[in-house]
Coordinates of C-alpha atoms in Angstrom, one line a residue:
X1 CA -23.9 3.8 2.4
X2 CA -27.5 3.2 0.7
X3 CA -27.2 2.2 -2.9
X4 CA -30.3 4.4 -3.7
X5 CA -30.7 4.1 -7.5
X6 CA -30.2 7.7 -9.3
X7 CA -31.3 8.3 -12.8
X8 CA -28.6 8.1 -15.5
X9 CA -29.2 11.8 -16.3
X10 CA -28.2 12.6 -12.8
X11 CA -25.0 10.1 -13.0
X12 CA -24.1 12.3 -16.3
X13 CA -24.8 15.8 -14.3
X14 CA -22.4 14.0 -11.4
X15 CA -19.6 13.2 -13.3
X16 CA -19.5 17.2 -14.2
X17 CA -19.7 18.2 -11.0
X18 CA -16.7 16.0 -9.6
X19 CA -14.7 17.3 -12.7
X20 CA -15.1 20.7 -11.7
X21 CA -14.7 20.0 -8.3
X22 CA -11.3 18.1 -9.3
X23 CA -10.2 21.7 -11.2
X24 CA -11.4 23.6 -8.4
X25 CA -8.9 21.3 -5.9
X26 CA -6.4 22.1 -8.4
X27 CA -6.3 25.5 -8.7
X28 CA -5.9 26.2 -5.0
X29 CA -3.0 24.4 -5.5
X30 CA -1.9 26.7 -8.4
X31 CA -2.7 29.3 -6.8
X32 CA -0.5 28.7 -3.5
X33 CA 2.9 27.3 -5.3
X34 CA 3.5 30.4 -7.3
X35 CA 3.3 32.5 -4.8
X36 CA 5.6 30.8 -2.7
X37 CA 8.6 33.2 -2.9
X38 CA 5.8 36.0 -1.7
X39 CA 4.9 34.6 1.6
X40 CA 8.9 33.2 2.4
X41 CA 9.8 36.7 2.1
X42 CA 6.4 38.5 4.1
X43 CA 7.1 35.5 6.8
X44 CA 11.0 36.3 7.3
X45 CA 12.1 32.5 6.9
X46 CA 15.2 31.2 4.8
X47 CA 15.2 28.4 2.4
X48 CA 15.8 25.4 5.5
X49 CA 12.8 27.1 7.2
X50 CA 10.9 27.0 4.1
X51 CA 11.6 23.8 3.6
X52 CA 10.9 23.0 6.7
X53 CA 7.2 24.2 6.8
X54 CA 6.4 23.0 3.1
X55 CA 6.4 19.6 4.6
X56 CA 3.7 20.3 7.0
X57 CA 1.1 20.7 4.3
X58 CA 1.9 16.9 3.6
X59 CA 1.9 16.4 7.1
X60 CA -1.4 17.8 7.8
X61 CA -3.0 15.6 4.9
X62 CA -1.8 12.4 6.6
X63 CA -3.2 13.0 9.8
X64 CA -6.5 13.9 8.4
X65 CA -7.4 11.9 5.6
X66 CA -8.6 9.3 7.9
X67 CA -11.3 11.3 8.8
X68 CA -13.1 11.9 5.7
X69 CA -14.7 8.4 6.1
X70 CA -16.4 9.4 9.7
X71 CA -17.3 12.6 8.2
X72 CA -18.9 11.6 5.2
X73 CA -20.7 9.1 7.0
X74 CA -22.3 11.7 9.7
X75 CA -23.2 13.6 6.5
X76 CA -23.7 12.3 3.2
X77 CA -21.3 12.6 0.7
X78 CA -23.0 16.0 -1.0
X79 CA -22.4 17.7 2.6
X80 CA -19.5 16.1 3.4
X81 CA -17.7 17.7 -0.1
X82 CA -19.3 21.0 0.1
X83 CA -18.1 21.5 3.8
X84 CA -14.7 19.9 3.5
X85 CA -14.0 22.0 -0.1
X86 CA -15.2 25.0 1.4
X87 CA -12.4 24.6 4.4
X88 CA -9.8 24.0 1.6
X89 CA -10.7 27.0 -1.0
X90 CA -10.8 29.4 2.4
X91 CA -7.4 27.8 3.5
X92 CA -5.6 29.4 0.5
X93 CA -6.0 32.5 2.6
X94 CA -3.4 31.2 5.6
X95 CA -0.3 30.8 4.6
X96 CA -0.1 34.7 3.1
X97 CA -1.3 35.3 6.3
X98 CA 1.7 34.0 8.6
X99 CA 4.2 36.6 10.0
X100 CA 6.7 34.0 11.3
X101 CA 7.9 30.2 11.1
X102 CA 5.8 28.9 13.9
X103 CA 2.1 30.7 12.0
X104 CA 3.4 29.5 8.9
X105 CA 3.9 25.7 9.7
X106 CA 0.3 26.0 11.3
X107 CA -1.4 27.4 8.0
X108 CA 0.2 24.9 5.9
X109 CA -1.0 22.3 8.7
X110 CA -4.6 23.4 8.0
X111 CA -4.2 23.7 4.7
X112 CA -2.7 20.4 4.0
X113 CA -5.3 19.0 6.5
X114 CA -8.3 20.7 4.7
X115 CA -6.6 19.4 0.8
X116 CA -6.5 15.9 2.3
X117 CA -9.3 15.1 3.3
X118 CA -11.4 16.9 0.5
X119 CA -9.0 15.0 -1.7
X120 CA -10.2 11.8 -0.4
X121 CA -14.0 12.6 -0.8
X122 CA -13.9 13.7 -4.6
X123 CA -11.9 10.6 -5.5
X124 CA -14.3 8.2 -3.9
X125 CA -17.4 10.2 -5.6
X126 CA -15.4 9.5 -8.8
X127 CA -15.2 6.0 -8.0
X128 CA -18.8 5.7 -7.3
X129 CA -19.5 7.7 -10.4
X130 CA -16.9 5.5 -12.9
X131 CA -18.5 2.1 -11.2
X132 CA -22.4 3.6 -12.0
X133 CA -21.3 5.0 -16.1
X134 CA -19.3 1.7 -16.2
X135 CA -16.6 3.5 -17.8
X136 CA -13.5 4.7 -16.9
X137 CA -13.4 8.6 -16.1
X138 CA -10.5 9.2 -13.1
X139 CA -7.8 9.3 -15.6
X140 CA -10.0 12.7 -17.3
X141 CA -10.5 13.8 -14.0
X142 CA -7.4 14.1 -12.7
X143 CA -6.6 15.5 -15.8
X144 CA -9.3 18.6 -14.6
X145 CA -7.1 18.5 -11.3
X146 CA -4.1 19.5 -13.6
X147 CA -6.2 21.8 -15.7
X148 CA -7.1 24.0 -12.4
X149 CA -4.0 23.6 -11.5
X150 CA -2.3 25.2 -14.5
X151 CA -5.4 28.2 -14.6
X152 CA -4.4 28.7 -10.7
X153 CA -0.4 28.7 -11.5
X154 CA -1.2 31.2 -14.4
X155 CA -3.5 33.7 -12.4
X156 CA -0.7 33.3 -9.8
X157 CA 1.8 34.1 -12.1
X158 CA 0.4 37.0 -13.3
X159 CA -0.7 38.4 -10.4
X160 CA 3.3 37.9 -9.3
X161 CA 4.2 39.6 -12.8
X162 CA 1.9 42.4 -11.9
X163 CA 3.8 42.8 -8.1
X164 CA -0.1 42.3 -6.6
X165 CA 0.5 41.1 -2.2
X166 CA -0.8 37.6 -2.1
X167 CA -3.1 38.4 0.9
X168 CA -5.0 40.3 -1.7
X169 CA -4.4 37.4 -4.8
X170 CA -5.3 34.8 -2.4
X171 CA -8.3 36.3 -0.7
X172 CA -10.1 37.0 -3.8
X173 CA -9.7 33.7 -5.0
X174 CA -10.1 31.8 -3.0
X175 CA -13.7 33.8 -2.5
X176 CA -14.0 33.2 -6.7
X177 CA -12.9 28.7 -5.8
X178 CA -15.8 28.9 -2.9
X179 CA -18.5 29.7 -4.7
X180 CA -17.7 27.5 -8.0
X181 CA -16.9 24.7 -5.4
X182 CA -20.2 25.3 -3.6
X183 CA -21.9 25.5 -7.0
X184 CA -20.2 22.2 -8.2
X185 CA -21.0 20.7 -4.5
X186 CA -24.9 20.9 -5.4
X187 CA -25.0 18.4 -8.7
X188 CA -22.8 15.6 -7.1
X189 CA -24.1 12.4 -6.0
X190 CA -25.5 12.3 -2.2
X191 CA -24.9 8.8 -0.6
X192 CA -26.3 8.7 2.5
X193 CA -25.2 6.0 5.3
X194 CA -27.7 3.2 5.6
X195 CA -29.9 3.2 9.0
X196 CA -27.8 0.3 10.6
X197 CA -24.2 0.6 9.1
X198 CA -21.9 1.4 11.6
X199 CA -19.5 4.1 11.3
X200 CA -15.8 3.8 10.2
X201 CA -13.1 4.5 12.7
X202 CA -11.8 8.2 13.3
X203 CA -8.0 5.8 12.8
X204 CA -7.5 3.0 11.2
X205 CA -4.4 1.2 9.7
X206 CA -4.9 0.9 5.8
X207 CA -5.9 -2.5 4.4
X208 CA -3.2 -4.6 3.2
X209 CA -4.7 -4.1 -0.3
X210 CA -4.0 -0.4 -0.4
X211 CA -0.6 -0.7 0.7
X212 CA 0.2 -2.5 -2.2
X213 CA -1.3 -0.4 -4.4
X214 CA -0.4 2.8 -2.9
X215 CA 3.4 1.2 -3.8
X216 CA 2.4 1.7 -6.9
X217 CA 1.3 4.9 -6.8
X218 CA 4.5 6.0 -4.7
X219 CA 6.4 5.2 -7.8
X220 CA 4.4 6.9 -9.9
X221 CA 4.3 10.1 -7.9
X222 CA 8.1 10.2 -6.9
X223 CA 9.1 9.9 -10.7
X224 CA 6.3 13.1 -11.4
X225 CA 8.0 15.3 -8.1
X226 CA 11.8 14.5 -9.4
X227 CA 10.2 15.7 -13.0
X228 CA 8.8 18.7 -12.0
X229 CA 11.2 19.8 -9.8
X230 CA 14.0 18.8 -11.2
X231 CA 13.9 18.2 -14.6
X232 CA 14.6 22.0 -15.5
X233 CA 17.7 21.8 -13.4
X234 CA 19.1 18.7 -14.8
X235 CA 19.0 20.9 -18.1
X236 CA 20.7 23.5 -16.9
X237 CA 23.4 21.8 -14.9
X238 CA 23.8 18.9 -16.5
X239 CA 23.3 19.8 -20.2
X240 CA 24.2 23.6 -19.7
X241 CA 20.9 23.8 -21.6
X242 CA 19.9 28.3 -21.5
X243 CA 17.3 29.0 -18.7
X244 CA 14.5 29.5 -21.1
X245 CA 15.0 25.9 -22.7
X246 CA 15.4 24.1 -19.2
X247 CA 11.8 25.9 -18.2
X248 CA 10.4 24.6 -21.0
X249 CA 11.1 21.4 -20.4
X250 CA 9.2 21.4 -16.9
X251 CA 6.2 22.7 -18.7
X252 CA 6.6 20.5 -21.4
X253 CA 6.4 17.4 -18.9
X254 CA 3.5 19.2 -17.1
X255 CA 1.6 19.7 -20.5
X256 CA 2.0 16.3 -21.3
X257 CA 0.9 15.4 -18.1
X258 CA -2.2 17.1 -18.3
X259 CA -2.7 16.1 -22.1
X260 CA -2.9 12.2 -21.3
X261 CA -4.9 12.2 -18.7
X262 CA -7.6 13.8 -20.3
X263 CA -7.6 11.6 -22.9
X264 CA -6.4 8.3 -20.7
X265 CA -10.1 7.2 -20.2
X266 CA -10.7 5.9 -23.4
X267 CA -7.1 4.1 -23.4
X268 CA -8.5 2.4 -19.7
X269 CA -11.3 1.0 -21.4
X270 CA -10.1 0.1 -24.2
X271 CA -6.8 -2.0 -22.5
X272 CA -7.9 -1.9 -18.8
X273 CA -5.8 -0.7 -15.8
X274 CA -3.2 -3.7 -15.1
X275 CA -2.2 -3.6 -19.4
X276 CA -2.4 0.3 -19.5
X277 CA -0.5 0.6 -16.5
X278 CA 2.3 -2.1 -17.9
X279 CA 2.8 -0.2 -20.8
X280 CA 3.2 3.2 -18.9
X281 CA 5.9 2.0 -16.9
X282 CA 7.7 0.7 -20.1
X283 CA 7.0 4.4 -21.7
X284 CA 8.2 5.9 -18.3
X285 CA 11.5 3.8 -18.0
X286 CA 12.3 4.4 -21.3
X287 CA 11.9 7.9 -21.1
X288 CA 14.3 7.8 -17.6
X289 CA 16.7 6.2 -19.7
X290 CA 16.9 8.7 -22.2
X291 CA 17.3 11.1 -19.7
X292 CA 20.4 9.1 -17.7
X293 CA 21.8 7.9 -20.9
X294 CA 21.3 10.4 -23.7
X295 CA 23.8 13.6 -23.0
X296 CA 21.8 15.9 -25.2
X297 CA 19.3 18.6 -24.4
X298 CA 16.6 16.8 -27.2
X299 CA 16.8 13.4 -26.0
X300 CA 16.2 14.3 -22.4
X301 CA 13.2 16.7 -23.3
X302 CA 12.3 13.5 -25.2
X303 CA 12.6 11.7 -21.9
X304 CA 10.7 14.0 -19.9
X305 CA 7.5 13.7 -22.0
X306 CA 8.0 10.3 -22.1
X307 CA 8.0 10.1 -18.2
X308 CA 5.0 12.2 -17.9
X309 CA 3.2 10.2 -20.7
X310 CA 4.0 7.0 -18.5
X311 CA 2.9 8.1 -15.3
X312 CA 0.4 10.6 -16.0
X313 CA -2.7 7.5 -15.4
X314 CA -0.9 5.8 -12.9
X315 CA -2.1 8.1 -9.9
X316 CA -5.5 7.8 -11.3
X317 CA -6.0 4.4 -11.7
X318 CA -4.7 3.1 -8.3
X319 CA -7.3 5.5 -6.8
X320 CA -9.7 3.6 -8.7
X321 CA -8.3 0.2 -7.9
X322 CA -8.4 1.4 -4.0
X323 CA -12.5 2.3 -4.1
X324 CA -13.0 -1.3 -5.8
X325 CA -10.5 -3.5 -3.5
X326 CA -12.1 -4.0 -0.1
X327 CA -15.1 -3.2 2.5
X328 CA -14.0 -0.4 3.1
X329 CA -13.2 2.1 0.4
X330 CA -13.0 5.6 1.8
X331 CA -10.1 3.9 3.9
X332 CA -8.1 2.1 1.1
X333 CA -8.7 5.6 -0.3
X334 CA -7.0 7.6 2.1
X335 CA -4.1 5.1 2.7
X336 CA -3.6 5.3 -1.2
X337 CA -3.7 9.1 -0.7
X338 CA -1.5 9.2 2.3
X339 CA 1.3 6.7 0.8
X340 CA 1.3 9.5 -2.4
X341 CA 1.2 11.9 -0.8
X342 CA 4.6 11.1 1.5
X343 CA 6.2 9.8 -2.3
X344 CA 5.3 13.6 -3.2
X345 CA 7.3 15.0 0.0
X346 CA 10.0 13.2 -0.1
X347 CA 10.9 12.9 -3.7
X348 CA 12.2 16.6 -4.3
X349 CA 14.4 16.0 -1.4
X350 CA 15.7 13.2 -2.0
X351 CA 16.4 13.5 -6.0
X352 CA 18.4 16.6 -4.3
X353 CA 20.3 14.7 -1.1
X354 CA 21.3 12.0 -3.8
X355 CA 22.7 14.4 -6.0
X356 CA 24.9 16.4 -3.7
X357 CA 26.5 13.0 -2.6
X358 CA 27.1 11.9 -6.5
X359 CA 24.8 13.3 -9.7
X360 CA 21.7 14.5 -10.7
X361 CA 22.6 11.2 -13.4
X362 CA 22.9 9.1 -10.5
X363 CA 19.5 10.4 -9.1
X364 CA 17.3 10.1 -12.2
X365 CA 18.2 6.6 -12.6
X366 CA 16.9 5.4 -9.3
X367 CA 13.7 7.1 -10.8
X368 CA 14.0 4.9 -13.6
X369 CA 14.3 2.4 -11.6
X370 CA 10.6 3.3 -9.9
X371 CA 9.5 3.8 -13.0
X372 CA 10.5 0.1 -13.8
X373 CA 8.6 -0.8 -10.7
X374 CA 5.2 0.6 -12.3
X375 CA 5.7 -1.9 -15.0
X376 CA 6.6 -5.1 -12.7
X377 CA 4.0 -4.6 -10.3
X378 CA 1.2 -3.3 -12.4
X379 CA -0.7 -6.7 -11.7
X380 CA -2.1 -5.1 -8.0
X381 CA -4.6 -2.7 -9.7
X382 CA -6.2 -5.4 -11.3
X383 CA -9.5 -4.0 -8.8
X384 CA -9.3 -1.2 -11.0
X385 CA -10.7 -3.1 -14.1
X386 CA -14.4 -3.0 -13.6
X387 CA -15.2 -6.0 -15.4
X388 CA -14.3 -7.8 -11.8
X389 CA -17.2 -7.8 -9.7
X390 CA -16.8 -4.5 -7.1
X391 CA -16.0 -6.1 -3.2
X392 CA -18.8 -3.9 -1.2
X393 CA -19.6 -3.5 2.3
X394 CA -22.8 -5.6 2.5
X395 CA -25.1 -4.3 0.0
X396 CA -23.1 -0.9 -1.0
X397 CA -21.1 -0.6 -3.6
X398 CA -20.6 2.9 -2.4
X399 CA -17.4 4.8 -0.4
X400 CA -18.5 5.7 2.5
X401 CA -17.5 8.7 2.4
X402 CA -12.1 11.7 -1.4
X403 CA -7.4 14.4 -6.6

């Protein structure tokens, strides 16, 4: 990519764009999960179908997030995003769509497909935006991916409330998440390939780099699925807490989520990513074991938000630490992206298969034990600190090109 220079009021106007871009991702996502039940019952399919075809939005994502790097270097990162979010707002519309099983796993396909590889384009623009501001902003960020998401989830949720057919819900917005994506699509940066720089690889293995720091992130993203869905069950089954209180928990953990990564920026710079990320895996494993050891509602609501305030800049910063750790950051990107994402479809799972063959107990302590992992390991995102010089492809210190 050419490392053009851009004028630090258009940096400022670019880090706004990919924020809203980052809520605008989020809200599809919002919008789609609570109106789950809705489009199992118009498509006819149990709960082992369902299951079935809610791994093939993971699947899809995998498959195509090594494309985003050829794509945004045919053209330019500006086009790249607005083309690529436009695919994944309009892909809300599918899954509603699907009469069957078979329809259904292909919607999800495409829409997993489309989130990926949009995903990995706005994370790299935040890179490039972080390393031009010289200060840490993916942790706030992904915090606007949680915001949309929760303003999806609540528009969803009332539009269940009010008995509205998701075709409908979903059709209108995703028209409403075009046109702000589109809108947000016009102030980002646009990086344009250099004249002679050879394109990336439609495939490619991920460097051994982002392997090690998608590990990372695993951990981090298992321990956040097993939270949010299963934390409200643990208090229910476990603590024969009242469905109300068990509920609350869950969006207590999401809250706090949210919370600290808005506000984890300042913490980054402050600490940097390998200290920050230490003492989140500390907060995280003491939270697990209050959750495997306490035996009271309280103390595992305790341990819940201190689970989410552990892992809620982990995700984040090993993003970051991908765009700074090779030649080639789109594709550290998207294996980063890919490992988290697979962490994210097969935690719920198996938190659940564990359980049935001893406890939900047993199960949350192998996610303490993850969480443990955040804090032993936290030394591989050490790219993420920007006062190490950024490894570039020649000249660039650019993605070529994705939360």
């Amino acid at each position: 990519m050419t490392t053009e220079s851009h004028a630090p009021e258009e940096v400022r106007r670019a880090r706004y764009a990919v924020a809203a871009v980052f809520a605008v991702h989020g809200a599809v996502t919002g919008s789609f999960a609570t109106r789950v039940p809705w489009i199992q019952d118009h498509a006819g399919v149990g709960a082992g179908q369902l299951g079935l075809a809610l791994a093939f939005p993971a699947l899809g994502a995998s498959l195509a997030m090594p494309l985003a790097g050829r794509i945004t270097h045919r053209f330019g990162t500006r086009s790249a995003l607005r083309g690529l979010l436009a695919l994944w707002t309009l892909a809300l519309v599918l899954p509603a769509l699907a009469p069957n099983l078979p329809t259904l796993c292909l919607a999800l396909f495409v829409y997993g497909a489309t989130a990926g590889m949009s995903d990995v384009v706005m994370n790299a623009l935040g890179v490039e935006v972080e390393n031009r501001l010289d200060k840490s902003i993916m942790s706030g960020l992904h915090g606007m991916w949680s915001v949309g998401a929760l303003i999806g989830s609540a528009a969803g949720t009332l539009a269940a409330h009010l008995g509205a057919d998701a075709r409908v819900h979903h059709l209108l917005a995703a028209a409403v998440l075009t046109a702000a994506g589109l809108v947000a699509c016009a102030w980002v940066l646009d990086l344009q390939p250099a004249a002679d720089e050879e394109p990336p690889p439609r495939f490619a293995l991920p460097p051994r780099s982002a392997l090690l720091i998608g590990a990372v992130g695993f951990c981090a993203v298992f321990a956040e699925g097993a939270s949010l869905d299963w934390s409200a069950v643990y208090l229910r089954d476990q603590l024969e807490t009242s469905a109300g209180l068990a509920a609350a928990c869950t969006t207590g953990f999401t809250l706090t989520m949210a919370v600290v990564r808005l506000a984890g920026d300042r913490v980054v710079d402050r600490f940097g990513a390998v200290r920050t990320v230490r003492v989140s895996g500390v907060l995280a494993t003491l939270g697990g074991l209050l959750i495997v050891l306490g035996g009271h509602p309280a103390v595992a609501m305790t341990g819940f938000a201190l689970m989410g305030l552990g892992i809620a800049v982990v995700v984040p910063l090993c993003f970051a630490a991908a765009g700074r750790s090779g030649s080639n950051p789109s594709l550290a990107i998207a294996g980063v992206a890919t490992i988290t994402y697979t962490s994210g479809l097969v935690a719920p799972g198996a938190i659940g298969g564990l359980a049935q063959l001893t406890s939900l107990v047993v199960s949350f302590g192998l996610v303490t034990v993850l969480a443990a992992g955040l804090a032993a390991f936290a030394g591989v995102l050490r790219a993420g600190d920007r006062d190490r010089p950024v490894i570039t492809r020649r000249d660039a210190a650019v993605p070529d090109r994705h939360s």
